[in-house]
PDB file of C-alpha atoms in Angstrom:
ATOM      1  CA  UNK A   1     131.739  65.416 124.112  1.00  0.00           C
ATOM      2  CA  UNK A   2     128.572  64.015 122.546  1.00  0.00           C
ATOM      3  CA  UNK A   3     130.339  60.737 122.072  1.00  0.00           C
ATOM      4  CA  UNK A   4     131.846  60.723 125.205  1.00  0.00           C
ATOM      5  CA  UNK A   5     127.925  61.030 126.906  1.00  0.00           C
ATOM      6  CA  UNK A   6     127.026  58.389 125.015  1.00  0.00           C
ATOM      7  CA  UNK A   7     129.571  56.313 125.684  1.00  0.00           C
ATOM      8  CA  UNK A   8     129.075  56.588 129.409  1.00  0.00           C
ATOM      9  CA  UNK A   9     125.351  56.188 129.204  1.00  0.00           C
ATOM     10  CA  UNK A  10     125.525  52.582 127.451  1.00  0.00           C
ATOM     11  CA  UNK A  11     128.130  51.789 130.065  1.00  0.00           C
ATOM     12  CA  UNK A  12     125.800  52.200 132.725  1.00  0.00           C
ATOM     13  CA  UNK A  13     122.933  51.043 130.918  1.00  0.00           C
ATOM     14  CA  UNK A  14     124.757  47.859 130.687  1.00  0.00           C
ATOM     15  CA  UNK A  15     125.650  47.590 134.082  1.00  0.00           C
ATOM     16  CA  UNK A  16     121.667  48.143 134.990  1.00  0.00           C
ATOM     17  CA  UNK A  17     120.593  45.509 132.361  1.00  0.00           C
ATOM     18  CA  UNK A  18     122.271  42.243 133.616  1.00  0.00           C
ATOM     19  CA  UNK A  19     120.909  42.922 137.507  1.00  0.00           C
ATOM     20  CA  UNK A  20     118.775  39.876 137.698  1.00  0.00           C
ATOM     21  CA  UNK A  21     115.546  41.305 139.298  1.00  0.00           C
ATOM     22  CA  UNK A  22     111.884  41.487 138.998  1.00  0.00           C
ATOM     23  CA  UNK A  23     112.036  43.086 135.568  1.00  0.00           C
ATOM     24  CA  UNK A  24     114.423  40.524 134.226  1.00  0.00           C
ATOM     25  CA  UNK A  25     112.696  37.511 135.169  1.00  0.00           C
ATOM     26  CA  UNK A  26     109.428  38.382 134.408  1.00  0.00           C
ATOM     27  CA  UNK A  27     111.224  39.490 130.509  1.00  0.00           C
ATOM     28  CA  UNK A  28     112.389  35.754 130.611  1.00  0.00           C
ATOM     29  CA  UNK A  29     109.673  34.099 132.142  1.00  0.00           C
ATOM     30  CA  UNK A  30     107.144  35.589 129.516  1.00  0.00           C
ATOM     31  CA  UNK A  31     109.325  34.688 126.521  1.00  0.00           C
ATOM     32  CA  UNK A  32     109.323  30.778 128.258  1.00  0.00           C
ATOM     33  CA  UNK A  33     105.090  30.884 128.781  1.00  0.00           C
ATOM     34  CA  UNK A  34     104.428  32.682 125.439  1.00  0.00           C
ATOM     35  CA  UNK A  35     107.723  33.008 123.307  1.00  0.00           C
ATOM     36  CA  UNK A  36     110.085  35.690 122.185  1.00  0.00           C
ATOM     37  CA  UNK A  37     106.820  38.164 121.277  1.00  0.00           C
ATOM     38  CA  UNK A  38     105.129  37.856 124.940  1.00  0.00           C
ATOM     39  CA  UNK A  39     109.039  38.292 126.290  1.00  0.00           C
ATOM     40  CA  UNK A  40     109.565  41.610 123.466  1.00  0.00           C
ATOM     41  CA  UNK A  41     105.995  43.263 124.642  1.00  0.00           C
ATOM     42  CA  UNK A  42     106.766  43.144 128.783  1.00  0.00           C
ATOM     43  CA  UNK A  43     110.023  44.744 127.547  1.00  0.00           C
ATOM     44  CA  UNK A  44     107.971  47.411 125.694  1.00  0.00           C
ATOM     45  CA  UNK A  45     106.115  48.646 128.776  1.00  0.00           C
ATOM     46  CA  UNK A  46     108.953  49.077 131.099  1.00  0.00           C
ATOM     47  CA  UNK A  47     110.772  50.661 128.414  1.00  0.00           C
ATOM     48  CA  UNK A  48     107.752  53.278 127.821  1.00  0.00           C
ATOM     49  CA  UNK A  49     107.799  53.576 131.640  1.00  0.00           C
ATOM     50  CA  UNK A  50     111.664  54.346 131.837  1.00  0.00           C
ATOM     51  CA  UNK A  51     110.914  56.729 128.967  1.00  0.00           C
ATOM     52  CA  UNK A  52     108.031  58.444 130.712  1.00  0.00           C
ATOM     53  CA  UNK A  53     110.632  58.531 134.112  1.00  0.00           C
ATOM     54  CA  UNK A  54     112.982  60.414 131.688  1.00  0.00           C
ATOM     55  CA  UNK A  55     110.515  62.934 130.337  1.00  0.00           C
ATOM     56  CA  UNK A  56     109.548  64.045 133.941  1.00  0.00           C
ATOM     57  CA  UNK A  57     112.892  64.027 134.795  1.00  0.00           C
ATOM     58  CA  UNK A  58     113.905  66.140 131.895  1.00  0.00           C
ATOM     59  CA  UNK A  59     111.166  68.557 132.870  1.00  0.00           C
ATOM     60  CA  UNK A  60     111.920  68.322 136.655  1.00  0.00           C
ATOM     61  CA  UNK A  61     115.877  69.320 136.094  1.00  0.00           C
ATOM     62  CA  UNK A  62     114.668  72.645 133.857  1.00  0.00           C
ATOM     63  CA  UNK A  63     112.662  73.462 136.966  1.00  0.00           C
ATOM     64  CA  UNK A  64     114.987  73.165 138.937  1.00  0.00           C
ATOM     65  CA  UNK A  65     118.251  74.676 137.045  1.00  0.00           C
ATOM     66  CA  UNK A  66     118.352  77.915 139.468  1.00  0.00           C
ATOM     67  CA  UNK A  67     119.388  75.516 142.180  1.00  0.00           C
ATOM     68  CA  UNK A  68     122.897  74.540 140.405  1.00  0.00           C
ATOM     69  CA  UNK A  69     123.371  78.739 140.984  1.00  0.00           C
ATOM     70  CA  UNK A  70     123.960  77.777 144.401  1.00  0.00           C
ATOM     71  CA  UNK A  71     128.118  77.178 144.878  1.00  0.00           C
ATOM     72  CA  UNK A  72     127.790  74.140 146.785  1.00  0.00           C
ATOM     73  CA  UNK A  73     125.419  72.173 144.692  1.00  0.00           C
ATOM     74  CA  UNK A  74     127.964  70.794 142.094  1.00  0.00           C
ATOM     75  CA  UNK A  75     129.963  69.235 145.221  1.00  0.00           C
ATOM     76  CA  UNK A  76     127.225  68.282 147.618  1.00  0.00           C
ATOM     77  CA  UNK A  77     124.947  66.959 144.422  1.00  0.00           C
ATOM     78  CA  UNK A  78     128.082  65.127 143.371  1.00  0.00           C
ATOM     79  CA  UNK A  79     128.648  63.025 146.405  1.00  0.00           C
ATOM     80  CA  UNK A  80     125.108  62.400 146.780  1.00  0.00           C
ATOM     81  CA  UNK A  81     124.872  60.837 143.413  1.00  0.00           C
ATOM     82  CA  UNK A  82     128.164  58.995 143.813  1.00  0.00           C
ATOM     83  CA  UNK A  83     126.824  57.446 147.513  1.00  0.00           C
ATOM     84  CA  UNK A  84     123.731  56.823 145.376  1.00  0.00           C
ATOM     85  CA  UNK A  85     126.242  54.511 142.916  1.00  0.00           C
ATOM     86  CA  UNK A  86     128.108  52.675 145.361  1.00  0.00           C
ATOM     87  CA  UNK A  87     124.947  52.020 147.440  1.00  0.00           C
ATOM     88  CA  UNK A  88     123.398  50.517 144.653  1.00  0.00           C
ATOM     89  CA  UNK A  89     126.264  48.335 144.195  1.00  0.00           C
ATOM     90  CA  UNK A  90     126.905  47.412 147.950  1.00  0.00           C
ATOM     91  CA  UNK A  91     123.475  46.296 147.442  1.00  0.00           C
ATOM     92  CA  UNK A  92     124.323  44.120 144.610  1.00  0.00           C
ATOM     93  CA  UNK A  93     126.708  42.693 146.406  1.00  0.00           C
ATOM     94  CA  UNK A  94     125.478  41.824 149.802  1.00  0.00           C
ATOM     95  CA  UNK A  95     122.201  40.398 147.482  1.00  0.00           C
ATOM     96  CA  UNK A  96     125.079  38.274 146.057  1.00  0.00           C
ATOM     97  CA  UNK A  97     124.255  35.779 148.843  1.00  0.00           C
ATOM     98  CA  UNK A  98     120.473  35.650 148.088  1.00  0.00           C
ATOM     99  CA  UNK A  99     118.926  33.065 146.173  1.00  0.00           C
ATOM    100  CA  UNK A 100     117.968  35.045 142.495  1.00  0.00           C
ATOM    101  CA  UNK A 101     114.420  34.354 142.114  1.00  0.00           C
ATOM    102  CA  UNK A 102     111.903  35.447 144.733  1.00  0.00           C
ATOM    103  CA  UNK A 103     108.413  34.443 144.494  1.00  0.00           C
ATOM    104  CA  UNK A 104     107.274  37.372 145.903  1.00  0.00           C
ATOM    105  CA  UNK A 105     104.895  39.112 143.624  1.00  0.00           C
ATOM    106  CA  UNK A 106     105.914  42.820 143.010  1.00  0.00           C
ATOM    107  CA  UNK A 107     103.812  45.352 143.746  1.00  0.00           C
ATOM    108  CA  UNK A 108     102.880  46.487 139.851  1.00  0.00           C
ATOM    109  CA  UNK A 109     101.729  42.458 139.932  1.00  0.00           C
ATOM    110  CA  UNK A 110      99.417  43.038 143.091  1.00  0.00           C
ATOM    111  CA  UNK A 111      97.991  46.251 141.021  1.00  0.00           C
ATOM    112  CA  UNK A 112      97.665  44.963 138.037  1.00  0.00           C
ATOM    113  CA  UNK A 113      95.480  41.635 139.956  1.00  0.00           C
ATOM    114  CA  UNK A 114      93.165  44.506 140.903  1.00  0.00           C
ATOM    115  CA  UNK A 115      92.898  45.331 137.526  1.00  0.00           C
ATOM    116  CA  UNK A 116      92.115  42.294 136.178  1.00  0.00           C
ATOM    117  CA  UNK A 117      89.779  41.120 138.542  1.00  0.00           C
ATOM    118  CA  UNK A 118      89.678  37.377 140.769  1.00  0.00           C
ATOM    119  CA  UNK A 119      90.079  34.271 138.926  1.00  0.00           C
ATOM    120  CA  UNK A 120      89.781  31.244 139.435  1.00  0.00           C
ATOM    121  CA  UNK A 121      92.270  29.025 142.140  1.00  0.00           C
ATOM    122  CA  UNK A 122      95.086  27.593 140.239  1.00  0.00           C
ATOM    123  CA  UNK A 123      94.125  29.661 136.908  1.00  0.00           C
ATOM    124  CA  UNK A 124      96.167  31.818 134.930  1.00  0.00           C
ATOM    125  CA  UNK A 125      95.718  35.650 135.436  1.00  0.00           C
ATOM    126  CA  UNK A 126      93.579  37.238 133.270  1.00  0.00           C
ATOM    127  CA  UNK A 127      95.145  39.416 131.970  1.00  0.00           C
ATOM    128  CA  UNK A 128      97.321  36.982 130.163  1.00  0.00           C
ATOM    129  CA  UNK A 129      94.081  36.181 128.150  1.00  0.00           C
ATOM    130  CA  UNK A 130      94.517  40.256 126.903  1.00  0.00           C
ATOM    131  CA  UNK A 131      97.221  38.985 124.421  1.00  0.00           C
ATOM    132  CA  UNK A 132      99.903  40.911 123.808  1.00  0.00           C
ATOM    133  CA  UNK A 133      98.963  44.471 125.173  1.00  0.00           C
ATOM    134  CA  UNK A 134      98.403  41.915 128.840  1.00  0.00           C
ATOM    135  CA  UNK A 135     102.000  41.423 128.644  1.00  0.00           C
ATOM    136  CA  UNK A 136     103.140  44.665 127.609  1.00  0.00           C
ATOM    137  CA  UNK A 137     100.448  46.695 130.606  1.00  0.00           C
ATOM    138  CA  UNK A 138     102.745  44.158 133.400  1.00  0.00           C
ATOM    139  CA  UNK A 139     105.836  45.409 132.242  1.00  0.00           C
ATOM    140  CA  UNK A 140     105.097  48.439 132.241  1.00  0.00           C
ATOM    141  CA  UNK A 141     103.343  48.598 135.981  1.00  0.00           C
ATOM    142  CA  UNK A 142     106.303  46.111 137.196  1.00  0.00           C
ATOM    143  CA  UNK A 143     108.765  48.998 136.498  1.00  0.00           C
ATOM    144  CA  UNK A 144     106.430  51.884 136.915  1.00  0.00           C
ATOM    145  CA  UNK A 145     105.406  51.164 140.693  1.00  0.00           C
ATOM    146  CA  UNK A 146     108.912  50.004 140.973  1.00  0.00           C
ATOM    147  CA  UNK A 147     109.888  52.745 144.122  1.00  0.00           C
ATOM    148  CA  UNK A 148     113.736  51.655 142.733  1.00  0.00           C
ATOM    149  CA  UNK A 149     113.170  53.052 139.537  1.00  0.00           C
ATOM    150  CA  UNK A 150     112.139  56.346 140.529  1.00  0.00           C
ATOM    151  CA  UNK A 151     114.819  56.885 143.353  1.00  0.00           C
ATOM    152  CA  UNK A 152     116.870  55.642 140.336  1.00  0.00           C
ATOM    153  CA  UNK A 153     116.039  58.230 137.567  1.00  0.00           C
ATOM    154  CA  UNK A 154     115.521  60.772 140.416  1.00  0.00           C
ATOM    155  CA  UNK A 155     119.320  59.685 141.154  1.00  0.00           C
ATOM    156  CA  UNK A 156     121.002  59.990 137.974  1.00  0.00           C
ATOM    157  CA  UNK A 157     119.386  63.234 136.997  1.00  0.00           C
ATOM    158  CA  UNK A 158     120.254  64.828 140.294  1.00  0.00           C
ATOM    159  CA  UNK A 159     123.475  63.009 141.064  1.00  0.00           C
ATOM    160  CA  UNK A 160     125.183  62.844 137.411  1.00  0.00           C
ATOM    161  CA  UNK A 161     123.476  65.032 135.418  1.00  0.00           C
ATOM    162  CA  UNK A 162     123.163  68.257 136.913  1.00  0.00           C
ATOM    163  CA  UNK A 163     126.361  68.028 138.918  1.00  0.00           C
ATOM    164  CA  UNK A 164     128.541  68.211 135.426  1.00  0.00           C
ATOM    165  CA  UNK A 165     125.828  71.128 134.269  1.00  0.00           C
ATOM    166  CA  UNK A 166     126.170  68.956 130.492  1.00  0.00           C
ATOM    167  CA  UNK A 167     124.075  70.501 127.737  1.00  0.00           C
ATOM    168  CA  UNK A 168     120.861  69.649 126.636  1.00  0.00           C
ATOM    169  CA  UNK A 169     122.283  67.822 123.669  1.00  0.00           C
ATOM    170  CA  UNK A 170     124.846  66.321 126.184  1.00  0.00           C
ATOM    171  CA  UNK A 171     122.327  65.093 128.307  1.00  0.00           C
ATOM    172  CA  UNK A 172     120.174  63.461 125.743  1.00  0.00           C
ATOM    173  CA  UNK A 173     123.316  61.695 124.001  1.00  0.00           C
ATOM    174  CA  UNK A 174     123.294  59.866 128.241  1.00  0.00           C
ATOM    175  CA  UNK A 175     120.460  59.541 128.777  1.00  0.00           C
ATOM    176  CA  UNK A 176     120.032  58.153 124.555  1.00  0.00           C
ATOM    177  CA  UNK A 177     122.741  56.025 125.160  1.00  0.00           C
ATOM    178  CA  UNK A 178     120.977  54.139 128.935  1.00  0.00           C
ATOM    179  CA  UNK A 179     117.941  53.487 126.624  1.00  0.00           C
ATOM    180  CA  UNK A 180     119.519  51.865 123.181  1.00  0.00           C
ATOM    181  CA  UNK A 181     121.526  49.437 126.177  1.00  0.00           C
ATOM    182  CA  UNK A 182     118.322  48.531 127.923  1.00  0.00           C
ATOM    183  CA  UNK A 183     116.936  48.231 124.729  1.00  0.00           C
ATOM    184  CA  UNK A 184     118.892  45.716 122.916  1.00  0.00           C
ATOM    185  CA  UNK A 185     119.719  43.437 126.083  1.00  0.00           C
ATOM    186  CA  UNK A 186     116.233  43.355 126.866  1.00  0.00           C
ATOM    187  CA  UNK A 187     115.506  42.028 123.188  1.00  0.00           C
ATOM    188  CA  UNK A 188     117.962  39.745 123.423  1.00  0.00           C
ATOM    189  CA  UNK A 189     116.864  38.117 126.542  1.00  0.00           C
ATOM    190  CA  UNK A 190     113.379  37.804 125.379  1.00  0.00           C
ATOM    191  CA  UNK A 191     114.859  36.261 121.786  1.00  0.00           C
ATOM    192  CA  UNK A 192     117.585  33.739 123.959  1.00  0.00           C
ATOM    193  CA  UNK A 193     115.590  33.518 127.140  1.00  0.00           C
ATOM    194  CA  UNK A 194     115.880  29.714 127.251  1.00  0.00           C
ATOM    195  CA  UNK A 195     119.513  30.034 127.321  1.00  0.00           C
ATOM    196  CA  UNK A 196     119.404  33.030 130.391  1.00  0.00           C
ATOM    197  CA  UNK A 197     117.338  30.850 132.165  1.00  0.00           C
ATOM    198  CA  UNK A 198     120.202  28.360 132.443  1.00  0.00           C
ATOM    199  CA  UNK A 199     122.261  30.880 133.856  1.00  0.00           C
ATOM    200  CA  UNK A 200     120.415  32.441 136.773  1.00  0.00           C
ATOM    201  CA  UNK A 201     121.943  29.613 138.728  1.00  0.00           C
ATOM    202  CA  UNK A 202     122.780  30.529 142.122  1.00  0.00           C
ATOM    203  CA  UNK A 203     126.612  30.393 141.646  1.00  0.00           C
ATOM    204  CA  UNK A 204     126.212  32.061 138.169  1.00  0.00           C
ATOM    205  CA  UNK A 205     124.088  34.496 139.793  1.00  0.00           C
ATOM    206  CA  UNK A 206     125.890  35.204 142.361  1.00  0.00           C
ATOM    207  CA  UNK A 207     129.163  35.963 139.834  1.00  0.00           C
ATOM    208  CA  UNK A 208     126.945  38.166 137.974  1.00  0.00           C
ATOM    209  CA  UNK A 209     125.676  40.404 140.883  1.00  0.00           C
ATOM    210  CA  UNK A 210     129.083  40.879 142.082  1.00  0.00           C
ATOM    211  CA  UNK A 211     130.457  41.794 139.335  1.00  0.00           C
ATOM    212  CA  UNK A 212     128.005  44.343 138.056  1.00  0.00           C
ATOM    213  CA  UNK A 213     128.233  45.396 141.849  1.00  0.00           C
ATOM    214  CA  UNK A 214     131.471  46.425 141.377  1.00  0.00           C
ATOM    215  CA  UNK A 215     131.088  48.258 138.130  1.00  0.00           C
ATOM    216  CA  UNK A 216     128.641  50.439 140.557  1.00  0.00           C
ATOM    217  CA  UNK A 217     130.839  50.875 143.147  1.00  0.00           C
ATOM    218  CA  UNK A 218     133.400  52.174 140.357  1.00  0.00           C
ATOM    219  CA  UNK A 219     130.907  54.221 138.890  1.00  0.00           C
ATOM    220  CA  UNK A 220     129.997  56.217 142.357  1.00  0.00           C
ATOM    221  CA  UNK A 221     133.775  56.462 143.198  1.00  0.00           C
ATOM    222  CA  UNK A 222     134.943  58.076 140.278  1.00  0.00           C
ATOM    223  CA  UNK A 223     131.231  60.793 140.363  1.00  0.00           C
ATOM    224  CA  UNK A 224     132.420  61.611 143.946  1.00  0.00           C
ATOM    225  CA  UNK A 225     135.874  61.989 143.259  1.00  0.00           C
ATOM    226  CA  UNK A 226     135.666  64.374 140.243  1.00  0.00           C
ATOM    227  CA  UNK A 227     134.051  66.912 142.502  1.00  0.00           C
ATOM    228  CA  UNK A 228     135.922  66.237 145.444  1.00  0.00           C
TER     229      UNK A 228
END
């Protein structure tokens, strides 16, 4: 059963770690400016952020365990987190037809320029002049201020998690499994990010988003149909 969490959990971590958004590019775009350590440390701080998501979840779901008493919740918590799956990956694939780089600045960039004070027109930010700990501090307020990432903890707790009422050891092997997949793809596209930066064409970007789109959609058809 353990293995069988697990399993699942680096399957959908997986799925999450090719989406090429904010976090992505700004993983590749450091390793370009400052090489594979710059890339590594913005990885660091939205992992500690996902990690900190996971902790309050964890403590949010033991609050919360006298709701899965009720005999409706498994169903009605089921289909929630399964519409929460396949609208994820509608998403992915209507955003199929979007160009996959915005120039937008996130909103954990607009925080962290209040944090580092005004600079000079056309100069870098300073907090790229913190070193390494500059790097890691943007990646972690990219994902943290990220309003996805909390409706997406939020989600899988509530949608996957406490649906199947799995066992602490259970859930840990999940959500274990999500983090070791972030993990190593984000190190590996700081350490090749020259060679991911070839492929966020549009039509290789496009492919991508589709097909991860799907594995979503898959994902919240087969939630909502176990408990239907």
């Amino acid at each position: 059963s353990i293995a069988k969490m697990l399993y699942q959990g680096i399957l959908l971590g997986l799925s999450f770690s090719v989406i090429a958004g904010p976090l992505m590019l700004s993983i590749i775009q450091a390793s370009l400016d400052r090489g594979f350590r710059a890339g590594f440390s913005v990885a660091a701080g939205i992992w500690f952020s996902d990690i900190l998501y996971i902790l309050l979840v964890w403590k949010g779901i033991t609050a919360i365990q006298w709701v899965t008493a009720w005999p409706g919740f498994k169903f009605w918590a089921g289909l929630a987190g399964g519409a929460l799956l396949i609208g994820f990956g509608v998403n992915n694939l209507l955003s199929s037809k979007k160009p996959p780089v915005s120039e937008a600045p996130s909103p954990g960039d607009r925080l962290l320029d209040v944090l580092d004070g005004p600079e000079a027109p056309g100069a870098p930010p300073n907090w790229t002049h913190w070193g390494y700990l500059g790097y890691w501090l943007r990646g972690f307020l990219i994902n943290t201020v990220n309003p996805f990432t909390v409706f997406f903890w939020i989600g899988i707790a509530t949608g996957v998690v406490l649906p199947n009422q799995w066992t602490g050891e259970d859930t840990l092997a999940f959500f274990g499994g999500m983090m070791g997949a972030l993990i190593v793809m984000d190190t590996l596209k700081a350490y090749a990010a020259k060679k991911v930066r070839r492929l966020l064409t549009v039509e290789h970007t496009r492919l991508i988003r589709r097909v991860i789109g799907i594995v979503l959609v898959g994902f919240g058809l087969v939630l909502a149909g176990r408990v239907w």
